[in-house]
JSON list of C-alpha atoms in Angstrom, two decimals:
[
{"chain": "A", "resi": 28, "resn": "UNK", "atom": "CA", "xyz": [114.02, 100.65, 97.33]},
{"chain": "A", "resi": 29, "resn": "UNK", "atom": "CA", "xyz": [111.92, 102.24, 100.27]},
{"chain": "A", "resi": 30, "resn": "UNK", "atom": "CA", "xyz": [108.21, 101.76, 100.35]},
{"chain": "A", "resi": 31, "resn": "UNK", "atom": "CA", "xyz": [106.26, 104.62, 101.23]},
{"chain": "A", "resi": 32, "resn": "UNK", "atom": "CA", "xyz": [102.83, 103.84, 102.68]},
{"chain": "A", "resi": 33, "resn": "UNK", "atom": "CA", "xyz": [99.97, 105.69, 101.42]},
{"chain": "A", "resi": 34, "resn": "UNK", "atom": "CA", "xyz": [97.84, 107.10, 103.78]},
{"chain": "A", "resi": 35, "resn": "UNK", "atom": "CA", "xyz": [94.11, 105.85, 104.32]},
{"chain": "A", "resi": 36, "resn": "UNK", "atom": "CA", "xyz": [92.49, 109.13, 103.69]},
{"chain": "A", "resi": 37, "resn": "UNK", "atom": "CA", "xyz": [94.28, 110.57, 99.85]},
{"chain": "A", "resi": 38, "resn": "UNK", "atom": "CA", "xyz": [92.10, 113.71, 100.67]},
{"chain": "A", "resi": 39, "resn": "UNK", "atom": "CA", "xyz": [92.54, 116.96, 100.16]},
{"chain": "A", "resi": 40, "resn": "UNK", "atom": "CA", "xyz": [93.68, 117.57, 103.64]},
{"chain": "A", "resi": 41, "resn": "UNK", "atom": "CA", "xyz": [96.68, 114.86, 103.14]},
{"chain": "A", "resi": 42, "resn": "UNK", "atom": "CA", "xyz": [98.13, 116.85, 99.65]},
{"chain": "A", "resi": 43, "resn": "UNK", "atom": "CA", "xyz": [100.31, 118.53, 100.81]},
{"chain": "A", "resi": 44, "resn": "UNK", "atom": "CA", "xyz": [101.96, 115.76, 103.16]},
{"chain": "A", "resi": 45, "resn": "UNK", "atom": "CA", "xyz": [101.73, 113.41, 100.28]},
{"chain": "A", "resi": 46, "resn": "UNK", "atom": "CA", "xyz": [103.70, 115.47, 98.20]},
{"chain": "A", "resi": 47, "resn": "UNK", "atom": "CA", "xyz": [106.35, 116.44, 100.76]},
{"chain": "A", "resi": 48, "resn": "UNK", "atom": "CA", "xyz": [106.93, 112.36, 101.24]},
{"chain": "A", "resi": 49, "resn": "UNK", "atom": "CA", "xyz": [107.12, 111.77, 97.65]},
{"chain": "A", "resi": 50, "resn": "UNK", "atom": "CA", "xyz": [109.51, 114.51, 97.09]},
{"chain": "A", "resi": 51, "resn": "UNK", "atom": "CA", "xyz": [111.84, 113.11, 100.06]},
{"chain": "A", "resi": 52, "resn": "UNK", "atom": "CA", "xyz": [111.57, 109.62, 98.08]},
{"chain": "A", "resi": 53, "resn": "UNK", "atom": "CA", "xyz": [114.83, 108.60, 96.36]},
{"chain": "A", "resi": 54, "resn": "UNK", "atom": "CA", "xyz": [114.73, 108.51, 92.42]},
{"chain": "A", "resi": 55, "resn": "UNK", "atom": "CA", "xyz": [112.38, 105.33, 92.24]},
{"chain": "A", "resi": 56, "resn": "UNK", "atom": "CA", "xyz": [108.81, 105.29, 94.15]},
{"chain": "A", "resi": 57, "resn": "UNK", "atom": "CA", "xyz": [107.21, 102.59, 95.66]},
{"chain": "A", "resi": 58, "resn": "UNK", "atom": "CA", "xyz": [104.14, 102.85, 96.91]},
{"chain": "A", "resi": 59, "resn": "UNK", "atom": "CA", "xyz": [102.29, 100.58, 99.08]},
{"chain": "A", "resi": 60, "resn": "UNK", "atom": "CA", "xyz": [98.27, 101.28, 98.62]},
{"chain": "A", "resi": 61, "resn": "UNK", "atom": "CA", "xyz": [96.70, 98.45, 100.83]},
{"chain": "A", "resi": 62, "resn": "UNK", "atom": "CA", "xyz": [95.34, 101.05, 103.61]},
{"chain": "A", "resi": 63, "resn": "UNK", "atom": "CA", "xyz": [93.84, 103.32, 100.82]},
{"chain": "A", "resi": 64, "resn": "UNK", "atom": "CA", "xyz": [90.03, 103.91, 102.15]},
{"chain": "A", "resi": 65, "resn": "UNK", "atom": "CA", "xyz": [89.57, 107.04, 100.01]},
{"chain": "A", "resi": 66, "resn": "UNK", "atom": "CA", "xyz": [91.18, 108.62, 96.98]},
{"chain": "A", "resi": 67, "resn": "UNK", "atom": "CA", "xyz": [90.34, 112.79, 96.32]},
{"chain": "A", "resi": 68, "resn": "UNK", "atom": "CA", "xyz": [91.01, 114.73, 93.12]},
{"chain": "A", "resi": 69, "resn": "UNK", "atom": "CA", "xyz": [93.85, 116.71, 94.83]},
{"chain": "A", "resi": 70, "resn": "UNK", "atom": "CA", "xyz": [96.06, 113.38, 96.08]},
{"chain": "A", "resi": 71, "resn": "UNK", "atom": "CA", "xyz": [95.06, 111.55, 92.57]},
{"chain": "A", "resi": 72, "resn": "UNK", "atom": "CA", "xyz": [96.63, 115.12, 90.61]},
{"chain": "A", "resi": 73, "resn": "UNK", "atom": "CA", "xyz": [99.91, 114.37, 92.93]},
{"chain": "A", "resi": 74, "resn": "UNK", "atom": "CA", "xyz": [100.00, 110.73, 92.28]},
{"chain": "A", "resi": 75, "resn": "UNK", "atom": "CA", "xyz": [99.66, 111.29, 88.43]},
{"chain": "A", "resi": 76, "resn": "UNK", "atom": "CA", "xyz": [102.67, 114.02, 88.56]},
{"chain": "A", "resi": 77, "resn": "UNK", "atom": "CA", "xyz": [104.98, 111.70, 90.41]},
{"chain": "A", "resi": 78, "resn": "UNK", "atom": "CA", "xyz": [104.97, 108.83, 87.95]},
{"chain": "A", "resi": 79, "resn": "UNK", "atom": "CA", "xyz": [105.03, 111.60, 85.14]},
{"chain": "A", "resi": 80, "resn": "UNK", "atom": "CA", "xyz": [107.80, 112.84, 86.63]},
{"chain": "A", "resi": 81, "resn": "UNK", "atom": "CA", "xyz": [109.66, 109.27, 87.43]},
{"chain": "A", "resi": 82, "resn": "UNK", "atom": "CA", "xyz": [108.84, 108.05, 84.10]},
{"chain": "A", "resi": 83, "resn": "UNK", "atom": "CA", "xyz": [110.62, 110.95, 82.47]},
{"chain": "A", "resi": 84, "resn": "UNK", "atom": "CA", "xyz": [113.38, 110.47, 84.72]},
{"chain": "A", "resi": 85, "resn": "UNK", "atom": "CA", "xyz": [113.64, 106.99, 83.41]},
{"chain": "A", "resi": 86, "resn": "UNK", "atom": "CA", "xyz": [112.92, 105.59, 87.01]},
{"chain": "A", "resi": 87, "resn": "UNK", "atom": "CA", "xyz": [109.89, 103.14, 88.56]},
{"chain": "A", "resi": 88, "resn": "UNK", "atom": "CA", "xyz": [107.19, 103.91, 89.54]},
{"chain": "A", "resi": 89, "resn": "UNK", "atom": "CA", "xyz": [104.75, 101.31, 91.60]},
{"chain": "A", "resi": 90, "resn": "UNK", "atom": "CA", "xyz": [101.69, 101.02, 93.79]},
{"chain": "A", "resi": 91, "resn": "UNK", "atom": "CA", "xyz": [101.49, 97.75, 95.06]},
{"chain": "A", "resi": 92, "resn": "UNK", "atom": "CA", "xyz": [98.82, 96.30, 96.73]},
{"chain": "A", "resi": 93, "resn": "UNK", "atom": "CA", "xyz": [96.13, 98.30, 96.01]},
{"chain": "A", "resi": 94, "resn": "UNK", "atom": "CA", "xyz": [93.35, 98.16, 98.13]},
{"chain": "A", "resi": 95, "resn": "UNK", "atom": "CA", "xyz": [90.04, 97.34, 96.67]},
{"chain": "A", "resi": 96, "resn": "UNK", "atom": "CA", "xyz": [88.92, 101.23, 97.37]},
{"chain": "A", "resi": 97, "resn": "UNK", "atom": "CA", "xyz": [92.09, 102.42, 95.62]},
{"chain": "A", "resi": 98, "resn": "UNK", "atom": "CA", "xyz": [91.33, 100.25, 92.20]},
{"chain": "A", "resi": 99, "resn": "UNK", "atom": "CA", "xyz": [87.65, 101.32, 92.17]},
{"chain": "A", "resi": 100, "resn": "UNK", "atom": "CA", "xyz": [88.79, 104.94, 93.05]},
{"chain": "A", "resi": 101, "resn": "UNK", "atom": "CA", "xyz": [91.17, 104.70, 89.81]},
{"chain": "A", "resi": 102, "resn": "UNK", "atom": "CA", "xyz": [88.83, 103.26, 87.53]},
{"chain": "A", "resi": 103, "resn": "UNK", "atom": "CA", "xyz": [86.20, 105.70, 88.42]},
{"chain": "A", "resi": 104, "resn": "UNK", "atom": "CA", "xyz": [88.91, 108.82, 87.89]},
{"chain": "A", "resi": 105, "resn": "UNK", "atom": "CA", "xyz": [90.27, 107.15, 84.73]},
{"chain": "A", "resi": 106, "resn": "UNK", "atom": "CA", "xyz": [94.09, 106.88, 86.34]},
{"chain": "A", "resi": 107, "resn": "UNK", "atom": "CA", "xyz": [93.62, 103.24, 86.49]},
{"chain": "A", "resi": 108, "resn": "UNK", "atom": "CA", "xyz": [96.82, 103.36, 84.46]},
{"chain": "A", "resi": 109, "resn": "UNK", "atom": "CA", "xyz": [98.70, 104.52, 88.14]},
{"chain": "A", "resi": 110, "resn": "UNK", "atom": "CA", "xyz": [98.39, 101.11, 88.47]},
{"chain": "A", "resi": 111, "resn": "UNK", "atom": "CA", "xyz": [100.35, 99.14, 85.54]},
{"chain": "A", "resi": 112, "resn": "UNK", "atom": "CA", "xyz": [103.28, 98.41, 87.55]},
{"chain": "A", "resi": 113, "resn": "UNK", "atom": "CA", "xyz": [106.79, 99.73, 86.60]},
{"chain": "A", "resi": 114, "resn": "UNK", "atom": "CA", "xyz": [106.58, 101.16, 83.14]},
{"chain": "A", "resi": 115, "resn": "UNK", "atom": "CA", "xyz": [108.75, 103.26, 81.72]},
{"chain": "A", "resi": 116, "resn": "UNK", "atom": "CA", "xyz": [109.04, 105.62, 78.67]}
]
């Protein structure tokens, strides 16, 4: 499985680049989040819509080490759930 390495800056300026990576992904996304500084609104949107999307496809989805900015970014946002490893429908 190829890890895709988020960005440091999830901004609104990143979007569209994050989506275009996780749309090149193969059918299971891993996501590496230990150089997350900064998590926006847009990028968090994204994020939720992939692992919709993979979960309904019956494939993983995973951020692994999360950086502490990326858990408290979650938690504050309420997607904290992004983070519960691979579970699927």
């Amino acid at each position: 499985m190829d890890v895709f390495c988020l960005p440091e800056l999830l901004e609104t300026g990143a979007a569209f680049d994050l989506l275009e990576h996780l749309k090149a992904l193969p059918e299971d996304i891993l996501l590496d989040g230990a150089d997350v500084k900064r998590l926006g609104g847009r990028c968090l949107e994204i994020l939720l819509s992939a692992r919709k999307t993979a979960l309904a496809r019956n494939n993983r989805f995973i951020i692994q080490n999360p950086s502490p900015e990326l858990e408290k970014s979650l938690v504050l946002l309420g997607a904290k759930g992004l983070l519960d490893g691979d579970t699927r429908q």
